[in-house]
Amino acid sequence: MTSPFGHYIDGSWTRPAPAAPVIDVLNPATLRTAGSVAAGDRDDVDRAVRAARAAFPEWAATPLSRRIQAVADLAVALEANRERLALTLATEMGAPLTFARQAQVGVAIADLEALIDAAKQLPGPRPVSNSLVVSEPVGVVAAITPWNFPLHQIVLKAGAALLAGCTVVLKPSEVAPLNAAVLTELVDELGLPAGVFNVVFGDGASVGEPLCAHPDVDMVTFTGSRAVGERVARSAAATIKKVALELGGKSAAVVLDDADVPATAEQVVRSCFANTGQTCAALTRLLVPRADLEEWHKAVVAATARWQPSDPLIYDTVMGPLASTVQLKRVREHIERALADGATLLTGGPDALPELGPGAYIAPTVLGGVTPGMRIFREEVFGPVLAVTGYDSEDQAVELANDSDYGLSGGVWSADPQRALGVAKRLRTGTVGINGAGLDVGAPFGGYRQSGIGRECGAAGLAEFLESKTVMGARDL
Ligand code: NAD
């Protein structure tokens, strides 16, 4: 048994005392321990924030070229450690190894590259009206992240904050913190000034809340559930902190009547089931012409047959277990509620899969006959569950897609891309893909409505960590 990772504060790892509380991380495929981390508290938060505050003036004054070099070195280090990180992700949250290499780690590297490109194009001081306008780092940033694409979510926040000149206190998810520990080892090797990057492991109540409420934190950037996002905003409100929130979604795939049915079914199913459905922007509601429902049901069930769950460490596994047994219980309850509400089970279902052992496995599930009155039409499942709904007209399809408290993502399929674009413009979501186009880490990512506040990725993601200062009367200085 390896010893638990301590926190990383002021440029050093803390060493947990033998009796100190730790968080054991369970491998969701085997339910055996994959590793452990220290369980932090308010005092750890306070020490980390003090270190970040002390380091801020020097890091903010560090030339941008030096900060860019540090983040570029981190991207190189991620690439060199792709295998180790992928294995860590596979064992702590069940991502299939091939997917972890390409999507989990690969996207994190691409995130940093896009942020670096954006930083290279940051405008310097600029004349506006009678003033000179300068961009300055926000200050000490608290970054709180979830477990589903944990490395991607950490580097989007930490990478952008460091490039902007902010110092960081990271609280990774307690469900999958081990990739953050590996990342921190890589950051440690960059030789940043002590206190620029700090990590406190722990849960939401003991570490997350004190971090959000801390008077010396200038900004909280959070990715996670809508419910916790609301608590984060409330905790931060007492000191009027800047808050960026990336929350959940219930995104719709709007398929127009001229789209290719089998090819589109493959793409929608991939969006919904990749990462075992634990993707905030997953297309989990499929809206299809009512007249073609039968054909769609068959096509979606056929496409789903290729998404059978299996051991994440086997090279051709496409779908691993859910990230935890807690998540398994939640997903089962969603399916059971949908069936109780009158949805039809087309394939899958809530039953255990004993042939796969004790892990948090669930069959990919497709539900037909889903109507706006059902909970499955509105609630985020965060598991491999696709809800199919028929529509009678293009206007009704748009209405159904927009009939959600969320507004994170969407997709439109049509044989005529201009027609698809026309519908895409009517969707009230932060991103929308035409004919299967997926995440673009160089362009803004974020949500409308209860899917969040602010944007991540590229120039827009970097801008979140900058304040704008107007120096009046200095236009020509
Ligand atoms: P979660 O909200 O339960 O936890 C997220 C993080 O918040 C964790 O680090 C947790 O410890 C911390 N936390 C919990 N309570 C807190 C509190 N009171 N104060 C401060 N921090 C607290 O989310 P999760 O289950 O880890 O992740 C799944 C959710 O994340 C889904 O709803 C999903 O849609 C969302 N998500 C959104 C995006 C996006 O970019 N929009 C991306 C990925 C995941």
PDB file of N, CA, C and O and ligand atoms in Angstrom, residues 143-149 152-153 156-157 171-175 202-205 207-212 220 222-229 231-232 235 245-249 278-281 327 330 380 382 406 408 445-447 451-452 456, ligand 1:
ATOM      1  N   ALA A 143      -9.674  26.989  -7.441  1.00  0.00           N
ATOM      2  CA  ALA A 143     -10.192  26.152  -8.535  1.00  0.00           C
ATOM      3  C   ALA A 143     -10.748  24.866  -7.934  1.00  0.00           C
ATOM      4  O   ALA A 143     -10.031  24.134  -7.249  1.00  0.00           O
ATOM      5  N   ILE A 144     -12.029  24.612  -8.179  1.00  0.00           N
ATOM      6  CA  ILE A 144     -12.702  23.427  -7.611  1.00  0.00           C
ATOM      7  C   ILE A 144     -13.229  22.595  -8.771  1.00  0.00           C
ATOM      8  O   ILE A 144     -13.956  23.111  -9.629  1.00  0.00           O
ATOM      9  N   THR A 145     -12.846  21.333  -8.793  1.00  0.00           N
ATOM     10  CA  THR A 145     -13.079  20.532 -10.010  1.00  0.00           C
ATOM     11  C   THR A 145     -13.773  19.197  -9.712  1.00  0.00           C
ATOM     12  O   THR A 145     -13.678  18.677  -8.603  1.00  0.00           O
ATOM     13  N   PRO A 146     -14.456  18.632 -10.739  1.00  0.00           N
ATOM     14  CA  PRO A 146     -15.164  17.356 -10.575  1.00  0.00           C
ATOM     15  C   PRO A 146     -14.302  16.171 -11.028  1.00  0.00           C
ATOM     16  O   PRO A 146     -13.110  16.319 -11.300  1.00  0.00           O
ATOM     17  N   TRP A 147     -14.964  15.000 -11.168  1.00  0.00           N
ATOM     18  CA  TRP A 147     -14.211  13.764 -11.401  1.00  0.00           C
ATOM     19  C   TRP A 147     -14.344  13.215 -12.801  1.00  0.00           C
ATOM     20  O   TRP A 147     -13.763  12.187 -13.112  1.00  0.00           O
ATOM     21  N   ASN A 148     -15.128  13.844 -13.668  1.00  0.00           N
ATOM     22  CA  ASN A 148     -15.457  13.136 -14.924  1.00  0.00           C
ATOM     23  C   ASN A 148     -14.411  13.287 -16.028  1.00  0.00           C
ATOM     24  O   ASN A 148     -14.097  12.325 -16.717  1.00  0.00           O
ATOM     25  N   PHE A 149     -13.920  14.521 -16.225  1.00  0.00           N
ATOM     26  CA  PHE A 149     -12.733  14.737 -17.066  1.00  0.00           C
ATOM     27  C   PHE A 149     -11.744  15.507 -16.187  1.00  0.00           C
ATOM     28  O   PHE A 149     -11.448  16.676 -16.452  1.00  0.00           O
ATOM     29  N   HIS A 152      -8.547  17.466 -17.578  1.00  0.00           N
ATOM     30  CA  HIS A 152      -8.995  18.517 -18.493  1.00  0.00           C
ATOM     31  C   HIS A 152      -9.526  19.710 -17.691  1.00  0.00           C
ATOM     32  O   HIS A 152      -9.151  20.873 -17.928  1.00  0.00           O
ATOM     33  N   GLN A 153     -10.366  19.421 -16.703  1.00  0.00           N
ATOM     34  CA  GLN A 153     -10.973  20.524 -15.959  1.00  0.00           C
ATOM     35  C   GLN A 153      -9.947  21.269 -15.110  1.00  0.00           C
ATOM     36  O   GLN A 153     -10.008  22.486 -14.972  1.00  0.00           O
ATOM     37  N   LEU A 156      -7.626  23.410 -17.566  1.00  0.00           N
ATOM     38  CA  LEU A 156      -8.330  24.577 -18.124  1.00  0.00           C
ATOM     39  C   LEU A 156      -8.317  25.736 -17.135  1.00  0.00           C
ATOM     40  O   LEU A 156      -8.153  26.897 -17.510  1.00  0.00           O
ATOM     41  N   LYS A 157      -8.470  25.400 -15.858  1.00  0.00           N
ATOM     42  CA  LYS A 157      -8.517  26.456 -14.837  1.00  0.00           C
ATOM     43  C   LYS A 157      -7.108  26.895 -14.450  1.00  0.00           C
ATOM     44  O   LYS A 157      -6.778  28.079 -14.508  1.00  0.00           O
ATOM     45  N   LYS A 171      -8.617  22.584  -5.485  1.00  0.00           N
ATOM     46  CA  LYS A 171      -9.226  21.473  -4.739  1.00  0.00           C
ATOM     47  C   LYS A 171      -9.823  20.501  -5.743  1.00  0.00           C
ATOM     48  O   LYS A 171     -10.911  20.724  -6.287  1.00  0.00           O
ATOM     49  N   PRO A 172      -9.095  19.417  -6.027  1.00  0.00           N
ATOM     50  CA  PRO A 172      -9.648  18.457  -6.988  1.00  0.00           C
ATOM     51  C   PRO A 172     -10.751  17.631  -6.343  1.00  0.00           C
ATOM     52  O   PRO A 172     -10.885  17.596  -5.122  1.00  0.00           O
ATOM     53  N   SER A 173     -11.506  16.951  -7.192  1.00  0.00           N
ATOM     54  CA  SER A 173     -12.569  16.070  -6.688  1.00  0.00           C
ATOM     55  C   SER A 173     -11.984  15.007  -5.770  1.00  0.00           C
ATOM     56  O   SER A 173     -10.952  14.406  -6.062  1.00  0.00           O
ATOM     57  N   GLU A 174     -12.672  14.748  -4.676  1.00  0.00           N
ATOM     58  CA  GLU A 174     -12.236  13.688  -3.762  1.00  0.00           C
ATOM     59  C   GLU A 174     -12.496  12.300  -4.345  1.00  0.00           C
ATOM     60  O   GLU A 174     -11.961  11.309  -3.864  1.00  0.00           O
ATOM     61  N   VAL A 175     -13.316  12.228  -5.397  1.00  0.00           N
ATOM     62  CA  VAL A 175     -13.606  10.921  -6.020  1.00  0.00           C
ATOM     63  C   VAL A 175     -12.435  10.484  -6.905  1.00  0.00           C
ATOM     64  O   VAL A 175     -12.110   9.295  -6.965  1.00  0.00           O
ATOM     65  N   GLY A 202      -9.415  17.097  -0.465  1.00  0.00           N
ATOM     66  CA  GLY A 202     -10.465  16.989   0.541  1.00  0.00           C
ATOM     67  C   GLY A 202     -11.842  17.087  -0.077  1.00  0.00           C
ATOM     68  O   GLY A 202     -11.981  17.217  -1.294  1.00  0.00           O
ATOM     69  N   ASP A 203     -12.852  17.070   0.800  1.00  0.00           N
ATOM     70  CA  ASP A 203     -14.218  17.089   0.265  1.00  0.00           C
ATOM     71  C   ASP A 203     -14.773  18.511   0.240  1.00  0.00           C
ATOM     72  O   ASP A 203     -14.107  19.477   0.628  1.00  0.00           O
ATOM     73  N   GLY A 204     -16.013  18.607  -0.207  1.00  0.00           N
ATOM     74  CA  GLY A 204     -16.618  19.919  -0.395  1.00  0.00           C
ATOM     75  C   GLY A 204     -16.819  20.672   0.915  1.00  0.00           C
ATOM     76  O   GLY A 204     -16.535  21.873   1.002  1.00  0.00           O
ATOM     77  N   ALA A 205     -17.295  19.960   1.940  1.00  0.00           N
ATOM     78  CA  ALA A 205     -17.606  20.644   3.203  1.00  0.00           C
ATOM     79  C   ALA A 205     -16.331  21.113   3.900  1.00  0.00           C
ATOM     80  O   ALA A 205     -16.273  22.233   4.417  1.00  0.00           O
ATOM     81  N   VAL A 207     -13.077  21.439   2.675  1.00  0.00           N
ATOM     82  CA  VAL A 207     -12.095  22.221   1.914  1.00  0.00           C
ATOM     83  C   VAL A 207     -12.781  23.181   0.930  1.00  0.00           C
ATOM     84  O   VAL A 207     -12.437  24.359   0.855  1.00  0.00           O
ATOM     85  N   GLY A 208     -13.780  22.658   0.194  1.00  0.00           N
ATOM     86  CA  GLY A 208     -14.413  23.486  -0.837  1.00  0.00           C
ATOM     87  C   GLY A 208     -15.072  24.732  -0.261  1.00  0.00           C
ATOM     88  O   GLY A 208     -14.829  25.852  -0.722  1.00  0.00           O
ATOM     89  N   GLU A 209     -15.881  24.542   0.773  1.00  0.00           N
ATOM     90  CA  GLU A 209     -16.615  25.698   1.330  1.00  0.00           C
ATOM     91  C   GLU A 209     -15.684  26.739   1.932  1.00  0.00           C
ATOM     92  O   GLU A 209     -15.797  27.924   1.613  1.00  0.00           O
ATOM     93  N   PRO A 210     -14.721  26.340   2.809  1.00  0.00           N
ATOM     94  CA  PRO A 210     -13.816  27.369   3.338  1.00  0.00           C
ATOM     95  C   PRO A 210     -13.017  28.075   2.249  1.00  0.00           C
ATOM     96  O   PRO A 210     -12.716  29.264   2.371  1.00  0.00           O
ATOM     97  N   LEU A 211     -12.738  27.369   1.185  1.00  0.00           N
ATOM     98  CA  LEU A 211     -11.989  27.990   0.081  1.00  0.00           C
ATOM     99  C   LEU A 211     -12.848  29.056  -0.600  1.00  0.00           C
ATOM    100  O   LEU A 211     -12.389  30.171  -0.873  1.00  0.00           O
ATOM    101  N   CYS A 212     -14.110  28.714  -0.862  1.00  0.00           N
ATOM    102  CA  CYS A 212     -15.001  29.679  -1.526  1.00  0.00           C
ATOM    103  C   CYS A 212     -15.251  30.897  -0.644  1.00  0.00           C
ATOM    104  O   CYS A 212     -15.414  32.012  -1.140  1.00  0.00           O
ATOM    105  N   VAL A 220     -13.378  32.429  -7.575  1.00  0.00           N
ATOM    106  CA  VAL A 220     -13.595  30.975  -7.539  1.00  0.00           C
ATOM    107  C   VAL A 220     -13.978  30.534  -8.935  1.00  0.00           C
ATOM    108  O   VAL A 220     -14.887  31.100  -9.551  1.00  0.00           O
ATOM    109  N   PHE A 222     -15.289  27.135 -10.721  1.00  0.00           N
ATOM    110  CA  PHE A 222     -15.868  25.861 -10.281  1.00  0.00           C
ATOM    111  C   PHE A 222     -16.432  25.099 -11.470  1.00  0.00           C
ATOM    112  O   PHE A 222     -17.107  25.687 -12.322  1.00  0.00           O
ATOM    113  N   THR A 223     -16.179  23.823 -11.524  1.00  0.00           N
ATOM    114  CA  THR A 223     -16.905  22.943 -12.441  1.00  0.00           C
ATOM    115  C   THR A 223     -17.514  21.825 -11.610  1.00  0.00           C
ATOM    116  O   THR A 223     -16.821  21.208 -10.791  1.00  0.00           O
ATOM    117  N   GLY A 224     -18.790  21.573 -11.829  1.00  0.00           N
ATOM    118  CA  GLY A 224     -19.462  20.521 -11.070  1.00  0.00           C
ATOM    119  C   GLY A 224     -20.953  20.600 -11.281  1.00  0.00           C
ATOM    120  O   GLY A 224     -21.423  21.127 -12.301  1.00  0.00           O
ATOM    121  N   SER A 225     -21.681  20.097 -10.305  1.00  0.00           N
ATOM    122  CA  SER A 225     -23.131  20.004 -10.470  1.00  0.00           C
ATOM    123  C   SER A 225     -23.796  21.367 -10.257  1.00  0.00           C
ATOM    124  O   SER A 225     -23.242  22.255  -9.599  1.00  0.00           O
ATOM    125  N   ARG A 226     -24.987  21.498 -10.757  1.00  0.00           N
ATOM    126  CA  ARG A 226     -25.741  22.740 -10.609  1.00  0.00           C
ATOM    127  C   ARG A 226     -26.009  23.041  -9.139  1.00  0.00           C
ATOM    128  O   ARG A 226     -25.891  24.188  -8.689  1.00  0.00           O
ATOM    129  N   ALA A 227     -26.347  21.975  -8.375  1.00  0.00           N
ATOM    130  CA  ALA A 227     -26.693  22.185  -6.963  1.00  0.00           C
ATOM    131  C   ALA A 227     -25.483  22.719  -6.195  1.00  0.00           C
ATOM    132  O   ALA A 227     -25.596  23.671  -5.414  1.00  0.00           O
ATOM    133  N   VAL A 228     -24.318  22.122  -6.405  1.00  0.00           N
ATOM    134  CA  VAL A 228     -23.129  22.603  -5.681  1.00  0.00           C
ATOM    135  C   VAL A 228     -22.707  23.966  -6.228  1.00  0.00           C
ATOM    136  O   VAL A 228     -22.247  24.831  -5.470  1.00  0.00           O
ATOM    137  N   GLY A 229     -22.895  24.199  -7.519  1.00  0.00           N
ATOM    138  CA  GLY A 229     -22.584  25.512  -8.088  1.00  0.00           C
ATOM    139  C   GLY A 229     -23.327  26.618  -7.360  1.00  0.00           C
ATOM    140  O   GLY A 229     -22.780  27.684  -7.077  1.00  0.00           O
ATOM    141  N   ARG A 231     -24.311  26.531  -4.240  1.00  0.00           N
ATOM    142  CA  ARG A 231     -23.691  26.699  -2.910  1.00  0.00           C
ATOM    143  C   ARG A 231     -22.387  27.463  -3.014  1.00  0.00           C
ATOM    144  O   ARG A 231     -22.066  28.297  -2.167  1.00  0.00           O
ATOM    145  N   VAL A 232     -21.630  27.164  -4.066  1.00  0.00           N
ATOM    146  CA  VAL A 232     -20.351  27.855  -4.275  1.00  0.00           C
ATOM    147  C   VAL A 232     -20.610  29.351  -4.432  1.00  0.00           C
ATOM    148  O   VAL A 232     -19.947  30.197  -3.815  1.00  0.00           O
ATOM    149  N   SER A 235     -21.493  30.851  -1.071  1.00  0.00           N
ATOM    150  CA  SER A 235     -20.330  31.007  -0.174  1.00  0.00           C
ATOM    151  C   SER A 235     -19.470  32.176  -0.612  1.00  0.00           C
ATOM    152  O   SER A 235     -18.935  32.920   0.206  1.00  0.00           O
ATOM    153  N   LEU A 245     -18.706  29.566 -13.219  1.00  0.00           N
ATOM    154  CA  LEU A 245     -19.345  28.275 -12.959  1.00  0.00           C
ATOM    155  C   LEU A 245     -19.550  27.510 -14.264  1.00  0.00           C
ATOM    156  O   LEU A 245     -20.132  28.044 -15.208  1.00  0.00           O
ATOM    157  N   GLU A 246     -19.065  26.279 -14.295  1.00  0.00           N
ATOM    158  CA  GLU A 246     -19.343  25.352 -15.401  1.00  0.00           C
ATOM    159  C   GLU A 246     -20.176  24.229 -14.816  1.00  0.00           C
ATOM    160  O   GLU A 246     -19.641  23.389 -14.084  1.00  0.00           O
ATOM    161  N   LEU A 247     -21.468  24.210 -15.134  1.00  0.00           N
ATOM    162  CA  LEU A 247     -22.360  23.283 -14.425  1.00  0.00           C
ATOM    163  C   LEU A 247     -22.883  22.197 -15.358  1.00  0.00           C
ATOM    164  O   LEU A 247     -22.240  21.860 -16.338  1.00  0.00           O
ATOM    165  N   GLY A 248     -24.030  21.688 -15.060  1.00  0.00           N
ATOM    166  CA  GLY A 248     -24.522  20.517 -15.794  1.00  0.00           C
ATOM    167  C   GLY A 248     -25.231  20.847 -17.091  1.00  0.00           C
ATOM    168  O   GLY A 248     -25.212  21.980 -17.556  1.00  0.00           O
ATOM    169  N   GLY A 249     -25.843  19.820 -17.664  1.00  0.00           N
ATOM    170  CA  GLY A 249     -26.570  20.015 -18.907  1.00  0.00           C
ATOM    171  C   GLY A 249     -27.568  18.892 -19.152  1.00  0.00           C
ATOM    172  O   GLY A 249     -27.562  17.855 -18.467  1.00  0.00           O
ATOM    173  N   GLN A 278     -20.690  10.179 -18.655  1.00  0.00           N
ATOM    174  CA  GLN A 278     -20.356  11.174 -17.617  1.00  0.00           C
ATOM    175  C   GLN A 278     -19.656  12.383 -18.254  1.00  0.00           C
ATOM    176  O   GLN A 278     -18.499  12.682 -17.967  1.00  0.00           O
ATOM    177  N   THR A 279     -20.381  13.023 -19.156  1.00  0.00           N
ATOM    178  CA  THR A 279     -19.847  14.175 -19.876  1.00  0.00           C
ATOM    179  C   THR A 279     -20.884  15.271 -19.766  1.00  0.00           C
ATOM    180  O   THR A 279     -22.058  15.053 -20.099  1.00  0.00           O
ATOM    181  N   CYS A 280     -20.452  16.459 -19.306  1.00  0.00           N
ATOM    182  CA  CYS A 280     -21.451  17.521 -19.068  1.00  0.00           C
ATOM    183  C   CYS A 280     -22.159  17.911 -20.352  1.00  0.00           C
ATOM    184  O   CYS A 280     -23.341  18.232 -20.343  1.00  0.00           O
ATOM    185  N   ALA A 281     -21.427  17.889 -21.482  1.00  0.00           N
ATOM    186  CA  ALA A 281     -22.010  18.343 -22.749  1.00  0.00           C
ATOM    187  C   ALA A 281     -22.610  17.187 -23.560  1.00  0.00           C
ATOM    188  O   ALA A 281     -22.958  17.366 -24.729  1.00  0.00           O
ATOM    189  N   GLN A 327     -22.432   6.929  -7.942  1.00  0.00           N
ATOM    190  CA  GLN A 327     -22.950   7.334  -9.240  1.00  0.00           C
ATOM    191  C   GLN A 327     -23.826   6.223  -9.825  1.00  0.00           C
ATOM    192  O   GLN A 327     -24.868   6.495 -10.443  1.00  0.00           O
ATOM    193  N   ARG A 330     -27.220   6.449  -8.344  1.00  0.00           N
ATOM    194  CA  ARG A 330     -27.967   7.590  -8.902  1.00  0.00           C
ATOM    195  C   ARG A 330     -28.515   7.260 -10.288  1.00  0.00           C
ATOM    196  O   ARG A 330     -29.666   7.538 -10.601  1.00  0.00           O
ATOM    197  N   GLU A 380     -30.430  15.914 -15.220  1.00  0.00           N
ATOM    198  CA  GLU A 380     -29.158  15.377 -15.707  1.00  0.00           C
ATOM    199  C   GLU A 380     -28.887  14.037 -15.034  1.00  0.00           C
ATOM    200  O   GLU A 380     -28.930  13.934 -13.808  1.00  0.00           O
ATOM    201  N   PHE A 382     -26.051  11.917 -15.858  1.00  0.00           N
ATOM    202  CA  PHE A 382     -24.607  11.706 -15.757  1.00  0.00           C
ATOM    203  C   PHE A 382     -24.269  10.209 -15.750  1.00  0.00           C
ATOM    204  O   PHE A 382     -23.557   9.685 -14.907  1.00  0.00           O
ATOM    205  N   TYR A 406     -31.364  23.973 -18.256  1.00  0.00           N
ATOM    206  CA  TYR A 406     -29.955  24.022 -18.655  1.00  0.00           C
ATOM    207  C   TYR A 406     -29.801  24.646 -20.036  1.00  0.00           C
ATOM    208  O   TYR A 406     -30.781  24.838 -20.764  1.00  0.00           O
ATOM    209  N   LEU A 408     -26.324  24.047 -21.924  1.00  0.00           N
ATOM    210  CA  LEU A 408     -24.873  23.875 -22.087  1.00  0.00           C
ATOM    211  C   LEU A 408     -24.487  23.620 -23.540  1.00  0.00           C
ATOM    212  O   LEU A 408     -23.624  24.283 -24.096  1.00  0.00           O
ATOM    213  N   PHE A 445     -16.196  27.747 -24.330  1.00  0.00           N
ATOM    214  CA  PHE A 445     -17.044  26.650 -23.863  1.00  0.00           C
ATOM    215  C   PHE A 445     -17.710  27.086 -22.559  1.00  0.00           C
ATOM    216  O   PHE A 445     -17.036  27.540 -21.632  1.00  0.00           O
ATOM    217  N   GLY A 446     -19.032  26.932 -22.484  1.00  0.00           N
ATOM    218  CA  GLY A 446     -19.740  27.268 -21.253  1.00  0.00           C
ATOM    219  C   GLY A 446     -21.228  27.264 -21.497  1.00  0.00           C
ATOM    220  O   GLY A 446     -21.674  26.917 -22.594  1.00  0.00           O
ATOM    221  N   GLY A 447     -21.984  27.636 -20.471  1.00  0.00           N
ATOM    222  CA  GLY A 447     -23.423  27.435 -20.579  1.00  0.00           C
ATOM    223  C   GLY A 447     -24.265  28.684 -20.496  1.00  0.00           C
ATOM    224  O   GLY A 447     -23.865  29.695 -19.925  1.00  0.00           O
ATOM    225  N   SER A 451     -26.721  26.335 -16.699  1.00  0.00           N
ATOM    226  CA  SER A 451     -25.495  25.574 -16.995  1.00  0.00           C
ATOM    227  C   SER A 451     -24.243  26.362 -16.640  1.00  0.00           C
ATOM    228  O   SER A 451     -23.136  25.830 -16.781  1.00  0.00           O
ATOM    229  N   GLY A 452     -24.397  27.584 -16.190  1.00  0.00           N
ATOM    230  CA  GLY A 452     -23.202  28.242 -15.680  1.00  0.00           C
ATOM    231  C   GLY A 452     -23.072  29.707 -15.993  1.00  0.00           C
ATOM    232  O   GLY A 452     -23.942  30.330 -16.605  1.00  0.00           O
ATOM    233  N   GLU A 456     -14.890  28.867 -20.590  1.00  0.00           N
ATOM    234  CA  GLU A 456     -13.545  28.308 -20.494  1.00  0.00           C
ATOM    235  C   GLU A 456     -13.023  28.084 -21.903  1.00  0.00           C
ATOM    236  O   GLU A 456     -13.742  28.247 -22.878  1.00  0.00           O
TER     237      GLU A 456
HETATM  238  P1  NAD B   1     -20.089  17.997  -7.604  1.00  0.00           P
HETATM  239  O1  NAD B   1     -20.798  19.279  -7.797  1.00  0.00           O
HETATM  240  O2  NAD B   1     -20.633  17.003  -6.676  1.00  0.00           O
HETATM  241  O3  NAD B   1     -18.582  18.270  -7.096  1.00  0.00           O
HETATM  242  C1  NAD B   1     -17.713  19.106  -7.803  1.00  0.00           C
HETATM  243  C2  NAD B   1     -16.639  19.615  -6.859  1.00  0.00           C
HETATM  244  O4  NAD B   1     -17.238  20.471  -5.882  1.00  0.00           O
HETATM  245  C3  NAD B   1     -15.908  18.543  -6.086  1.00  0.00           C
HETATM  246  O5  NAD B   1     -14.540  18.872  -6.005  1.00  0.00           O
HETATM  247  C4  NAD B   1     -16.568  18.621  -4.712  1.00  0.00           C
HETATM  248  O6  NAD B   1     -15.747  18.167  -3.651  1.00  0.00           O
HETATM  249  C5  NAD B   1     -16.797  20.111  -4.601  1.00  0.00           C
HETATM  250  N1  NAD B   1     -17.811  20.504  -3.627  1.00  0.00           N
HETATM  251  C6  NAD B   1     -18.856  19.767  -3.148  1.00  0.00           C
HETATM  252  N2  NAD B   1     -19.563  20.512  -2.266  1.00  0.00           N
HETATM  253  C7  NAD B   1     -18.982  21.732  -2.207  1.00  0.00           C
HETATM  254  C8  NAD B   1     -19.272  22.927  -1.494  1.00  0.00           C
HETATM  255  N3  NAD B   1     -20.315  23.024  -0.667  1.00  0.00           N
HETATM  256  N4  NAD B   1     -18.466  24.001  -1.685  1.00  0.00           N
HETATM  257  C9  NAD B   1     -17.426  23.933  -2.541  1.00  0.00           C
HETATM  258  N5  NAD B   1     -17.086  22.826  -3.217  1.00  0.00           N
HETATM  259  C10 NAD B   1     -17.869  21.736  -3.062  1.00  0.00           C
HETATM  260  O7  NAD B   1     -19.908  17.431  -9.080  1.00  0.00           O
HETATM  261  P2  NAD B   1     -19.294  16.048  -9.523  1.00  0.00           P
HETATM  262  O8  NAD B   1     -20.268  14.994  -9.118  1.00  0.00           O
HETATM  263  O9  NAD B   1     -17.882  15.964  -9.077  1.00  0.00           O
HETATM  264  O10 NAD B   1     -19.303  16.209 -11.124  1.00  0.00           O
HETATM  265  C11 NAD B   1     -20.427  15.982 -11.879  1.00  0.00           C
HETATM  266  C12 NAD B   1     -21.140  17.281 -12.217  1.00  0.00           C
HETATM  267  O11 NAD B   1     -20.233  18.178 -12.850  1.00  0.00           O
HETATM  268  C13 NAD B   1     -22.248  17.081 -13.225  1.00  0.00           C
HETATM  269  O12 NAD B   1     -23.388  17.828 -12.841  1.00  0.00           O
HETATM  270  C14 NAD B   1     -21.683  17.646 -14.516  1.00  0.00           C
HETATM  271  O13 NAD B   1     -22.617  18.096 -15.440  1.00  0.00           O
HETATM  272  C15 NAD B   1     -20.816  18.745 -14.025  1.00  0.00           C
HETATM  273  N6  NAD B   1     -19.789  19.079 -15.009  1.00  0.00           N
HETATM  274  C16 NAD B   1     -19.884  20.252 -15.712  1.00  0.00           C
HETATM  275  C17 NAD B   1     -18.930  20.561 -16.672  1.00  0.00           C
HETATM  276  C18 NAD B   1     -18.996  21.834 -17.465  1.00  0.00           C
HETATM  277  O14 NAD B   1     -17.975  22.236 -17.998  1.00  0.00           O
HETATM  278  N7  NAD B   1     -20.115  22.493 -17.563  1.00  0.00           N
HETATM  279  C19 NAD B   1     -17.891  19.697 -16.912  1.00  0.00           C
HETATM  280  C20 NAD B   1     -17.828  18.523 -16.182  1.00  0.00           C
HETATM  281  C21 NAD B   1     -18.773  18.230 -15.206  1.00  0.00           C
END
